[in-house]
PDB file of C-alpha atoms and ligand atoms in Angstrom:
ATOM      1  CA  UNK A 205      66.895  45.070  77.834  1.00  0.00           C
ATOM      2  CA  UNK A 206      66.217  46.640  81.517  1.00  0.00           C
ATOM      3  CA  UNK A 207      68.109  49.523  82.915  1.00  0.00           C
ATOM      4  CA  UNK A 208      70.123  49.541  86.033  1.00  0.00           C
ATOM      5  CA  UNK A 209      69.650  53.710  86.657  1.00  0.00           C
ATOM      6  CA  UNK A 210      73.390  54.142  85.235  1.00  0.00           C
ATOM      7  CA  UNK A 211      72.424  54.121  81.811  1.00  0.00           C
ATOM      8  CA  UNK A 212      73.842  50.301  81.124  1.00  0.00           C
ATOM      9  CA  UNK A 213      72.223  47.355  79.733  1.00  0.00           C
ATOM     10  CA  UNK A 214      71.289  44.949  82.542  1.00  0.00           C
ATOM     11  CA  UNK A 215      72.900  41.886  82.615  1.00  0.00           C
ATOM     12  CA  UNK A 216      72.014  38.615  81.633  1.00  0.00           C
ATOM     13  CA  UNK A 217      74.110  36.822  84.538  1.00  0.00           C
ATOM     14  CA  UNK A 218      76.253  37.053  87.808  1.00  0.00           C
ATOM     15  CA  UNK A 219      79.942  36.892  86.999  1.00  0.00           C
ATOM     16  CA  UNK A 220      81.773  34.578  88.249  1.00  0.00           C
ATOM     17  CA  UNK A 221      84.997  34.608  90.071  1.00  0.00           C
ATOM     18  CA  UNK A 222      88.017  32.286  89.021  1.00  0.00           C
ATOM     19  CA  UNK A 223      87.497  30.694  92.159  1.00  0.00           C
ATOM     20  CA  UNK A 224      83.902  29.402  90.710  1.00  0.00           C
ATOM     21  CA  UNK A 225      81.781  31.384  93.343  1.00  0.00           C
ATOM     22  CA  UNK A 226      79.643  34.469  92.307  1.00  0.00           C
ATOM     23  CA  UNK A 227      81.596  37.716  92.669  1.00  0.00           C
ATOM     24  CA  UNK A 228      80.437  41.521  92.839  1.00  0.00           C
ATOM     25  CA  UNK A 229      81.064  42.337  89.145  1.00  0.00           C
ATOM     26  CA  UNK A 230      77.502  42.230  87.084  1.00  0.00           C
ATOM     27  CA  UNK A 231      78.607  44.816  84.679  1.00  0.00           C
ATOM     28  CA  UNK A 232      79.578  44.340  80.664  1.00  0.00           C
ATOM     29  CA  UNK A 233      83.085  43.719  80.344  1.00  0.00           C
ATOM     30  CA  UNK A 234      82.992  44.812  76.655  1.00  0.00           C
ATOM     31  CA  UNK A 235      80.867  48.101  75.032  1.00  0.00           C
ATOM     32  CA  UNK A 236      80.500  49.285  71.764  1.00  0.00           C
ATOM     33  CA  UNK A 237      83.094  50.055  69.693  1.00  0.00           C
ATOM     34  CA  UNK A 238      85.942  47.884  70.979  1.00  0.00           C
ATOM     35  CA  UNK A 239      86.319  44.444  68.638  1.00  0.00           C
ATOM     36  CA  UNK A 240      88.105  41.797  69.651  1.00  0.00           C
ATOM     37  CA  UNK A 241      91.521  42.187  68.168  1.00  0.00           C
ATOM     38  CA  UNK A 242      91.870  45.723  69.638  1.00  0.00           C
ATOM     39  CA  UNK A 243      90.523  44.003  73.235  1.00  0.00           C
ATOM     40  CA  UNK A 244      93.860  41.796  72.285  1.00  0.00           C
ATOM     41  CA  UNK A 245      95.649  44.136  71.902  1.00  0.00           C
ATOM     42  CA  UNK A 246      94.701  46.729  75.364  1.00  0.00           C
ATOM     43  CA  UNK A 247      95.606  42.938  76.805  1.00  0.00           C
ATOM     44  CA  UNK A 248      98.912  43.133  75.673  1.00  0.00           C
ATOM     45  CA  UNK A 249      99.648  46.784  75.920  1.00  0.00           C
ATOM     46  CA  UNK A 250      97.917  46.438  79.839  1.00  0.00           C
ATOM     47  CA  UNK A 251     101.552  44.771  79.964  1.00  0.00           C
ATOM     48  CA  UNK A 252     103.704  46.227  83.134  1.00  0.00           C
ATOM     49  CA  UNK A 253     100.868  48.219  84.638  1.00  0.00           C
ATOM     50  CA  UNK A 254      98.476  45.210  85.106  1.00  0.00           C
ATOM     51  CA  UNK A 255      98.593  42.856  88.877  1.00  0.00           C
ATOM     52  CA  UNK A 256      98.701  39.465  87.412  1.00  0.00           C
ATOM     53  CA  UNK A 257      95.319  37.462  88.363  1.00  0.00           C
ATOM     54  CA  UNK A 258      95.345  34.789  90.501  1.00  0.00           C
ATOM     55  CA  UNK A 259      94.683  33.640  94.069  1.00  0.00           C
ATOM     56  CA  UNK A 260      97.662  34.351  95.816  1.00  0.00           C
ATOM     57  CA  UNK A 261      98.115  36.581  98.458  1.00  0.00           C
ATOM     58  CA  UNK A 262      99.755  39.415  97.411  1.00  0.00           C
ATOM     59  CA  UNK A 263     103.018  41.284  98.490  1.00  0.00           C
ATOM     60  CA  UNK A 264     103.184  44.880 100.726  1.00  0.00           C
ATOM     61  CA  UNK A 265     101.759  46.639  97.711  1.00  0.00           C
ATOM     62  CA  UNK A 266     104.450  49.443  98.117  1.00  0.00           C
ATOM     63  CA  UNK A 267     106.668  46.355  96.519  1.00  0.00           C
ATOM     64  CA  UNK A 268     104.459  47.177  93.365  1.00  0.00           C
ATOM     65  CA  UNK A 269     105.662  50.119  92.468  1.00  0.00           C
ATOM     66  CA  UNK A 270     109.557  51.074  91.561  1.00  0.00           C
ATOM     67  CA  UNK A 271     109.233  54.216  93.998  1.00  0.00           C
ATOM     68  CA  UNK A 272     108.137  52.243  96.854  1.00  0.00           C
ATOM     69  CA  UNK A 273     105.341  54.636  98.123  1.00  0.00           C
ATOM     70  CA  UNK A 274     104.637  55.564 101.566  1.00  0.00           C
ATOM     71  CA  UNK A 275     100.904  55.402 100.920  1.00  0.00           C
ATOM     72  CA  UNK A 276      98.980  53.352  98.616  1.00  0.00           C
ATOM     73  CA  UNK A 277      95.480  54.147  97.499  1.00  0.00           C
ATOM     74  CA  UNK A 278      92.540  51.671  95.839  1.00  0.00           C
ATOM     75  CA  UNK A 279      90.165  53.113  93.615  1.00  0.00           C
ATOM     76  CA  UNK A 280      87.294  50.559  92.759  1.00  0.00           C
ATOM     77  CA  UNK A 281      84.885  51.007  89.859  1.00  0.00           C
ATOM     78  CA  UNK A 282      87.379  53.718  88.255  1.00  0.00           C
ATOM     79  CA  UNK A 283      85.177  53.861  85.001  1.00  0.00           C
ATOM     80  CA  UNK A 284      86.987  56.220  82.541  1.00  0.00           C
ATOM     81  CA  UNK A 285      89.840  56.930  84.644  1.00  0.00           C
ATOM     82  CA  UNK A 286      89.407  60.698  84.674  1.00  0.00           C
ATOM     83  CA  UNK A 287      89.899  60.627  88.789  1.00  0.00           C
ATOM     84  CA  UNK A 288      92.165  58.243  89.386  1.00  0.00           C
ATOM     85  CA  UNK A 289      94.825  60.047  86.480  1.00  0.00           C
ATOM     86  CA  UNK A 290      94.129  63.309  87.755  1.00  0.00           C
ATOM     87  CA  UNK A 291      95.322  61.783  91.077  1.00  0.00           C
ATOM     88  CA  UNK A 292      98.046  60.115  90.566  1.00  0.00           C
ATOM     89  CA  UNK A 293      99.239  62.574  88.182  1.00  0.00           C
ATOM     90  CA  UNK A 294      99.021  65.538  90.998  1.00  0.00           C
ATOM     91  CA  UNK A 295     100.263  62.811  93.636  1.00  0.00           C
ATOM     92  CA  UNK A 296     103.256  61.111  92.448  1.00  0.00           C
ATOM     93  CA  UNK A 297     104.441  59.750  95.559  1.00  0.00           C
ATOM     94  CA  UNK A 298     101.281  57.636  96.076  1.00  0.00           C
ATOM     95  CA  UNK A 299     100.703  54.711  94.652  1.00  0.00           C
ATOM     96  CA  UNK A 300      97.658  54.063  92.989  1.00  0.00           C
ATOM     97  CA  UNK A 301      95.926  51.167  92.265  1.00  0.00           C
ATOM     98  CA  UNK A 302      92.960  51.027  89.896  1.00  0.00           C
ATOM     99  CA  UNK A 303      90.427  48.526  89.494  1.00  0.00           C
ATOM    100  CA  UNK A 304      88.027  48.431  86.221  1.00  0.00           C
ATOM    101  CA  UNK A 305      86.744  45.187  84.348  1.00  0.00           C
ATOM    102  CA  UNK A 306      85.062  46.815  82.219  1.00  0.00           C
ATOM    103  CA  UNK A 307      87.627  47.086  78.970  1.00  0.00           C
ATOM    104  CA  UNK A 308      86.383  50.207  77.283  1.00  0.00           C
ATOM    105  CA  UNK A 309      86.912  52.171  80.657  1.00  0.00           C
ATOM    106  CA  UNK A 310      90.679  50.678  81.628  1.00  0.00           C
ATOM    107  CA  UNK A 311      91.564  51.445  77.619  1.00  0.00           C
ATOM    108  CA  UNK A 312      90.912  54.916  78.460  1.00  0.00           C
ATOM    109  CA  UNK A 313      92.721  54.617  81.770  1.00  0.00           C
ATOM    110  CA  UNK A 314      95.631  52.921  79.939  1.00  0.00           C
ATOM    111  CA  UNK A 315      95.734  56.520  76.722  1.00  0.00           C
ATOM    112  CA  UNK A 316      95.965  58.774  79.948  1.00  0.00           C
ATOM    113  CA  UNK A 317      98.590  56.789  81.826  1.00  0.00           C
ATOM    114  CA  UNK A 318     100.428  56.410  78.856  1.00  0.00           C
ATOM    115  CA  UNK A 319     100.259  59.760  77.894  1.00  0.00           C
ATOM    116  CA  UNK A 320     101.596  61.083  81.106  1.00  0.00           C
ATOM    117  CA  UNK A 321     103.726  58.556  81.694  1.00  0.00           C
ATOM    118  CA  UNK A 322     102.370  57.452  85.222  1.00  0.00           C
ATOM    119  CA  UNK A 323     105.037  55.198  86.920  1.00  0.00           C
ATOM    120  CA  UNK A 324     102.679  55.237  90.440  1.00  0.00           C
ATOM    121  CA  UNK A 325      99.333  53.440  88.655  1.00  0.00           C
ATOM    122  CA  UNK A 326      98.789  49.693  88.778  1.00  0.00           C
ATOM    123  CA  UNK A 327      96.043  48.177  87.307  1.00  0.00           C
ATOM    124  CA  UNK A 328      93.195  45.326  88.176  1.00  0.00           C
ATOM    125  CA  UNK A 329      91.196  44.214  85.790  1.00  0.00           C
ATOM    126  CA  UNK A 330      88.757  41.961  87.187  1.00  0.00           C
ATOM    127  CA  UNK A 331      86.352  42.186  89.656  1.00  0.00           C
ATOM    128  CA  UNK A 332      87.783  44.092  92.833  1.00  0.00           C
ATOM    129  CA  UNK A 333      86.984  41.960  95.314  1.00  0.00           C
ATOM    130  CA  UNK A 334      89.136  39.392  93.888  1.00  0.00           C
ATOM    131  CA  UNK A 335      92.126  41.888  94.727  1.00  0.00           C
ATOM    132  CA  UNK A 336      91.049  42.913  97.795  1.00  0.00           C
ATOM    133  CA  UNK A 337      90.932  39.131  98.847  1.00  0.00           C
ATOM    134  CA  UNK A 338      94.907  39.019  98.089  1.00  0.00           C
ATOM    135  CA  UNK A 339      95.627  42.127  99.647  1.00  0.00           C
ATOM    136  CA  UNK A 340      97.882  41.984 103.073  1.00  0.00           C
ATOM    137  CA  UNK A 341      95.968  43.392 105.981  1.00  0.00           C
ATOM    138  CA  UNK A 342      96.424  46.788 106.889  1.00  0.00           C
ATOM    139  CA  UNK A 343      98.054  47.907 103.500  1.00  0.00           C
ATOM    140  CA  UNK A 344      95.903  50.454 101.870  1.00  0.00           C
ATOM    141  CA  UNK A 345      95.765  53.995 103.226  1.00  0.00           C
ATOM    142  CA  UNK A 346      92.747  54.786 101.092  1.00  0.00           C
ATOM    143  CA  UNK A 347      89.773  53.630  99.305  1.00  0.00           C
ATOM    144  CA  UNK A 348      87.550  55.300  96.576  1.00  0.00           C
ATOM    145  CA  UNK A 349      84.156  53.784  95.751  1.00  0.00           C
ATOM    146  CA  UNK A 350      82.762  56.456  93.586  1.00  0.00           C
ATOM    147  CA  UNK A 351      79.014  56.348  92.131  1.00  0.00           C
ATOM    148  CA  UNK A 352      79.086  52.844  91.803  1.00  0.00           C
ATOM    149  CA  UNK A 353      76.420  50.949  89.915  1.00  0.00           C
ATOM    150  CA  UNK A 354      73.087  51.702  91.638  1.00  0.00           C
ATOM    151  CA  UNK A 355      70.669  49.078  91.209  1.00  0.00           C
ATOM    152  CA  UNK A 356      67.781  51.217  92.282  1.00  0.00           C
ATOM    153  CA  UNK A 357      65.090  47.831  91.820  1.00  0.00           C
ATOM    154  CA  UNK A 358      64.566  46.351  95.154  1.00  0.00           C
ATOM    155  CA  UNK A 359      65.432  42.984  93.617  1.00  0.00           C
ATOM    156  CA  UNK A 360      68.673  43.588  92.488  1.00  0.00           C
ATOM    157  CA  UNK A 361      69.945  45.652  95.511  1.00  0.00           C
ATOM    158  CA  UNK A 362      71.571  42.510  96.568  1.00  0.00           C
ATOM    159  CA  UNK A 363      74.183  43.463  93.954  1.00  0.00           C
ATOM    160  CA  UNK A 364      75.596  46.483  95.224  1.00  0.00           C
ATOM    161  CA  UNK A 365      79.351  46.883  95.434  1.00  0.00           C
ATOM    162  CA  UNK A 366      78.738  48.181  99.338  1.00  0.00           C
ATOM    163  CA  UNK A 367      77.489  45.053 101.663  1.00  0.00           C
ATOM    164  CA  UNK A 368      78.594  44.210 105.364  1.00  0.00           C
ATOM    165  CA  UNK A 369      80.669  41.299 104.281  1.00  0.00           C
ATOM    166  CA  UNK A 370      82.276  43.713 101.307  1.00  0.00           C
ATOM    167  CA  UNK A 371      82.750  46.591 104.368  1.00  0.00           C
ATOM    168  CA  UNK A 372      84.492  44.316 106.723  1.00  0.00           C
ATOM    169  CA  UNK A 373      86.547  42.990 103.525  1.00  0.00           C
ATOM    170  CA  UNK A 374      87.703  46.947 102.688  1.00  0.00           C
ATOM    171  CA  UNK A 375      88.150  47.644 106.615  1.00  0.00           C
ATOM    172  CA  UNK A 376      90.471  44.359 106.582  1.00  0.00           C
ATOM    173  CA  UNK A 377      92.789  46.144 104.192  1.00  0.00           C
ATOM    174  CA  UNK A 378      92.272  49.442 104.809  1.00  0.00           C
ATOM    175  CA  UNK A 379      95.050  51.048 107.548  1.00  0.00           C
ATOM    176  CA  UNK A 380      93.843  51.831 111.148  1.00  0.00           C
ATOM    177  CA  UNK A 381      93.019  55.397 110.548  1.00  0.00           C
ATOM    178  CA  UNK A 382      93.020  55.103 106.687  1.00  0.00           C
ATOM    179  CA  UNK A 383      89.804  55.942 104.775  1.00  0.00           C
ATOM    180  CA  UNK A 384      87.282  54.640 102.145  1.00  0.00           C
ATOM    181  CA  UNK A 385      85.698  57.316 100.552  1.00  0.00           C
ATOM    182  CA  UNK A 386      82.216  56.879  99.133  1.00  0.00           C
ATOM    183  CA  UNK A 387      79.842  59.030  96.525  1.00  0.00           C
ATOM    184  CA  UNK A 388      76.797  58.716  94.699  1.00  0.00           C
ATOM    185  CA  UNK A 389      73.865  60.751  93.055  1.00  0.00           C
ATOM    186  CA  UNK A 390      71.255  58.086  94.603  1.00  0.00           C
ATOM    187  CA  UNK A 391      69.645  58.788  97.722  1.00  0.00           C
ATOM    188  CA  UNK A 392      69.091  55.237  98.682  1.00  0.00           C
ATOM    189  CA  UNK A 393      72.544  54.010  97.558  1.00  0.00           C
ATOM    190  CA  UNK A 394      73.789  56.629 100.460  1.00  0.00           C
ATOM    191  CA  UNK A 395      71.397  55.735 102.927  1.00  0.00           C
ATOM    192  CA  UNK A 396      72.534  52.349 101.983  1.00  0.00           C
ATOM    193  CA  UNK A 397      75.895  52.774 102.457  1.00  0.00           C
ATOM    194  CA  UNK A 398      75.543  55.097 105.824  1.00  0.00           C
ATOM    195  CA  UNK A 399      73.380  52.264 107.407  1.00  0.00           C
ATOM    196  CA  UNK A 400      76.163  49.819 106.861  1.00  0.00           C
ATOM    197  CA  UNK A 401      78.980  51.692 107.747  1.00  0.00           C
ATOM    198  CA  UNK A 402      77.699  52.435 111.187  1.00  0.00           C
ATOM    199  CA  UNK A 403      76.679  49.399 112.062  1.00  0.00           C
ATOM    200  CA  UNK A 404      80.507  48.408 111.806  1.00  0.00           C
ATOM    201  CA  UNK A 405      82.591  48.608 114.509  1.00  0.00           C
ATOM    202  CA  UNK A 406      85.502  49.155 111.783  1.00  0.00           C
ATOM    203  CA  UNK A 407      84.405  52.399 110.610  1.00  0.00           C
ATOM    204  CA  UNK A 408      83.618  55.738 112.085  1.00  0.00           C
ATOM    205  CA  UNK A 409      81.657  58.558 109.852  1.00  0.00           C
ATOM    206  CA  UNK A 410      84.092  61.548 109.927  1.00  0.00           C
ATOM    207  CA  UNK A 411      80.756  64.527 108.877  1.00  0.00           C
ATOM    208  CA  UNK A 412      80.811  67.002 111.564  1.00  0.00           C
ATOM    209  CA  UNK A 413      78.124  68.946 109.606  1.00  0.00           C
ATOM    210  CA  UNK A 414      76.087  68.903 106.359  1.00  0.00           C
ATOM    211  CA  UNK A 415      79.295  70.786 104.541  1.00  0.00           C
ATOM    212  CA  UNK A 416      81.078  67.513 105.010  1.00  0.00           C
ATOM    213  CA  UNK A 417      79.027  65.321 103.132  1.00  0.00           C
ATOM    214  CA  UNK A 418      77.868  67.792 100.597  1.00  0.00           C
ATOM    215  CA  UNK A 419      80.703  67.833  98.073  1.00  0.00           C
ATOM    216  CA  UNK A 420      85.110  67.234  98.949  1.00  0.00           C
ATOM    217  CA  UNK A 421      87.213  70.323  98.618  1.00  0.00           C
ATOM    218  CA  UNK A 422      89.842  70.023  95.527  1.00  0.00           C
ATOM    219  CA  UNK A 423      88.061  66.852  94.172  1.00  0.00           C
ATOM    220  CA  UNK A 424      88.404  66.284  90.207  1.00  0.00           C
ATOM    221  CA  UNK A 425      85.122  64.891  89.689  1.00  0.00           C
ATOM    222  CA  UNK A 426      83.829  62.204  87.843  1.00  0.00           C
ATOM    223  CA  UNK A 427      82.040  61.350  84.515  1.00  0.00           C
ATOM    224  CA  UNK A 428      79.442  59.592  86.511  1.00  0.00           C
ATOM    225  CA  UNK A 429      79.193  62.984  88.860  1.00  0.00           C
ATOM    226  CA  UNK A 430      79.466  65.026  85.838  1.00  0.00           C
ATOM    227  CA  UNK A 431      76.198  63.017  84.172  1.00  0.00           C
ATOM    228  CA  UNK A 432      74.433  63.365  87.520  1.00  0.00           C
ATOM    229  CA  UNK A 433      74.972  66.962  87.442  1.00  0.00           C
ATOM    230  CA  UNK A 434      73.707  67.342  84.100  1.00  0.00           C
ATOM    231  CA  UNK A 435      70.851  65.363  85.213  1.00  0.00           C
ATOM    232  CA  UNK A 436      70.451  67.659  87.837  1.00  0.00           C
ATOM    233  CA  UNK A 437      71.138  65.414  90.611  1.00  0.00           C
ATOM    234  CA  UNK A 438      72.717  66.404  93.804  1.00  0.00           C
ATOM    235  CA  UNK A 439      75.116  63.974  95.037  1.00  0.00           C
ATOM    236  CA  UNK A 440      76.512  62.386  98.756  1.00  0.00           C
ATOM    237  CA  UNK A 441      80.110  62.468  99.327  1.00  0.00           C
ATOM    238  CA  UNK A 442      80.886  60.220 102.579  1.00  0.00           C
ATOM    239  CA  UNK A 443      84.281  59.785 104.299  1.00  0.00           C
ATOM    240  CA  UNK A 444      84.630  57.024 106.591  1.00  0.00           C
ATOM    241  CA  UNK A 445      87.624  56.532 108.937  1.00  0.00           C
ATOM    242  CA  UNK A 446      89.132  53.121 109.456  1.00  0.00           C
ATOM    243  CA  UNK A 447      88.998  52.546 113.237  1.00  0.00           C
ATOM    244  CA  UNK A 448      92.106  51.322 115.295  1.00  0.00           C
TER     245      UNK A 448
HETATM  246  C1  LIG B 543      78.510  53.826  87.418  1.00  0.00           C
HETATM  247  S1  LIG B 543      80.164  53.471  86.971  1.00  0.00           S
HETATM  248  C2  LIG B 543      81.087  54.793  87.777  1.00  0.00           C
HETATM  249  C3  LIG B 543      82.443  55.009  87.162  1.00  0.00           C
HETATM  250  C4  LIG B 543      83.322  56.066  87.843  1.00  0.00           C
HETATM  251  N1  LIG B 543      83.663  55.693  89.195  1.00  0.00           N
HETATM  252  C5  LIG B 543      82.691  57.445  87.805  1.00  0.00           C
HETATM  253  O1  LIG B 543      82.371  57.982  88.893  1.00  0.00           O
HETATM  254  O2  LIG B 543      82.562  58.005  86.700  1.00  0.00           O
HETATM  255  C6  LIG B 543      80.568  52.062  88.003  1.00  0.00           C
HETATM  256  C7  LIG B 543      81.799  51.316  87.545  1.00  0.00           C
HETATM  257  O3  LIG B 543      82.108  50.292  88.481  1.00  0.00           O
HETATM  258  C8  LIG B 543      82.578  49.153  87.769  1.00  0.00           C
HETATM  259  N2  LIG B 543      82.368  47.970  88.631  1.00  0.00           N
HETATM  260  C9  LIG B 543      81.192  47.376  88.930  1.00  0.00           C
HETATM  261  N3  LIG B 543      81.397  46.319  89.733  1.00  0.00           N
HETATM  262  C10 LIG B 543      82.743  46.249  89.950  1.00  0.00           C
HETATM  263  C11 LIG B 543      83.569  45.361  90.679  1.00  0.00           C
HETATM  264  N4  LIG B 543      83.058  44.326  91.341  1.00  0.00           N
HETATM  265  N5  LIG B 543      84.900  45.580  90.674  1.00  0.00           N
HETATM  266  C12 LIG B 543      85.424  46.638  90.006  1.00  0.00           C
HETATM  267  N6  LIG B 543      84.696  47.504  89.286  1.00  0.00           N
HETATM  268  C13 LIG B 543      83.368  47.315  89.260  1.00  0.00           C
HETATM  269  C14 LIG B 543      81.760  49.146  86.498  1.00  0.00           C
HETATM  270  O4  LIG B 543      82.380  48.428  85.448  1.00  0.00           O
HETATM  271  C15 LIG B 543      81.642  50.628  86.199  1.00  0.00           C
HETATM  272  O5  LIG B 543      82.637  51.079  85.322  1.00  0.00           O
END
């Protein structure tokens, strides 16, 4: 079995969307260590935090939460969760909605929101695009895409999270002045990125200076950052501002 550069197996085929077409997901949905009746039972317990699947367009996702926020933010990719609960858990009048397919990482998700009893998380867990297809236009104030999967080989760049048509997806949903917030350890994943994002007329780069794209103020980190670290790789932390 190949590697992808973030330490998973490759995988043996694209995954498919409910609507039959190929999606963005090519990760495992299942590691070691889960069996199937405890994957039943995260199912069950995913209960009233999960966004039922499906293709319909969804409500203002403010309507998702009891609180009614006055911002909502995406995170995409969340992994373990150790971001997005740090978050929400500082930030209880956002709402936060976190998207994971891979089970292992949303059972963590689901001991930490349990155990702090986070009313402002709602969970995805299926491919993101798939939700970001239902959202309403203009109803997300902010987006995190952090160190998604790399897919350093040249021939399986094509499945990177970040592509134009994914871009002008996130724009459509992002607010006009809202932001989708970007990191990763690998060079060519941010040159990537940087290349595509300014070639959109929805997005405008908000670095002034190196010190803006060389690490956030305040962030929590990530286990992904935290391995690149270790690994003693740098990282690029890029900001980009939805455009009116
Ligand atoms: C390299 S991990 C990074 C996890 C976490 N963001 C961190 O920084 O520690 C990338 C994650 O993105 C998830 N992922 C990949 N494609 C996805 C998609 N289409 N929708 C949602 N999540 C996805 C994977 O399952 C994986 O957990």
């Amino acid at each position: 079995v190949g590697k992808d550069g973030s330490g998973r197996p490759a995988p043996r085929g694209a995954f498919l969307t409910e609507a039959g077409r190929e999606g963005a997901f090519y990760g495992r949905r299942r590691g070691k260590g889960l069996r199937q009746g405890q994957a039943k039972r995260l199912d069950e317990a995913l209960g009233q935090w999960r966004i039922e699947s499906g293709s319909d367009p969804l409500p203002d996702p403010v309507t998702l939460f009891p609180h009614r926020p006055a911002q909502v933010y995406l995170e995409i990719g969340f992994g373990g969760g150790e971001h997005l609960a740090t978050l929400a858990a500082a930030h209880p009048d956002i709402g936060f909605i976190g998207c994971e397919p891979f089970v292992n990482g949303m059972a963590k998700l689901l001991g930490l929101v349990e155990e702090r009893d986070l009313g402002n998380v709602r969970l995805w867990d299926q491919d993101a695009t798939m939700l970001v297809a239902r959202l309403p236009k203009a109803s997300i104030d902010r987006i995190y895409l952090l160190y998604p999967d790399p897919w350093p080989k040249r021939r399986q760049r094509k499945r990177r999270f970040v592509s134009d048509e994914r871009l002008g997806a996130l724009a459509g949903i992002l607010k006009p002045g809202g932001e989708l917030r970007f990191a990763t350890d690998i060079d060519d994943y941010a040159g990537w990125t940087l290349a595509r994002a300014l070639r959109s007329a929805d997005f405008a780069w908000t670095a002034q200076g190196q010190a803006d794209w060389r690490a956030w103020d305040g962030w929590p980190g990530s286990r992904y950052e935290a391995k690149a670290r270790r690994e003693g790789r740098g990282s690029a932390y890029l900001v980009f501002r939805r455009e009116p």
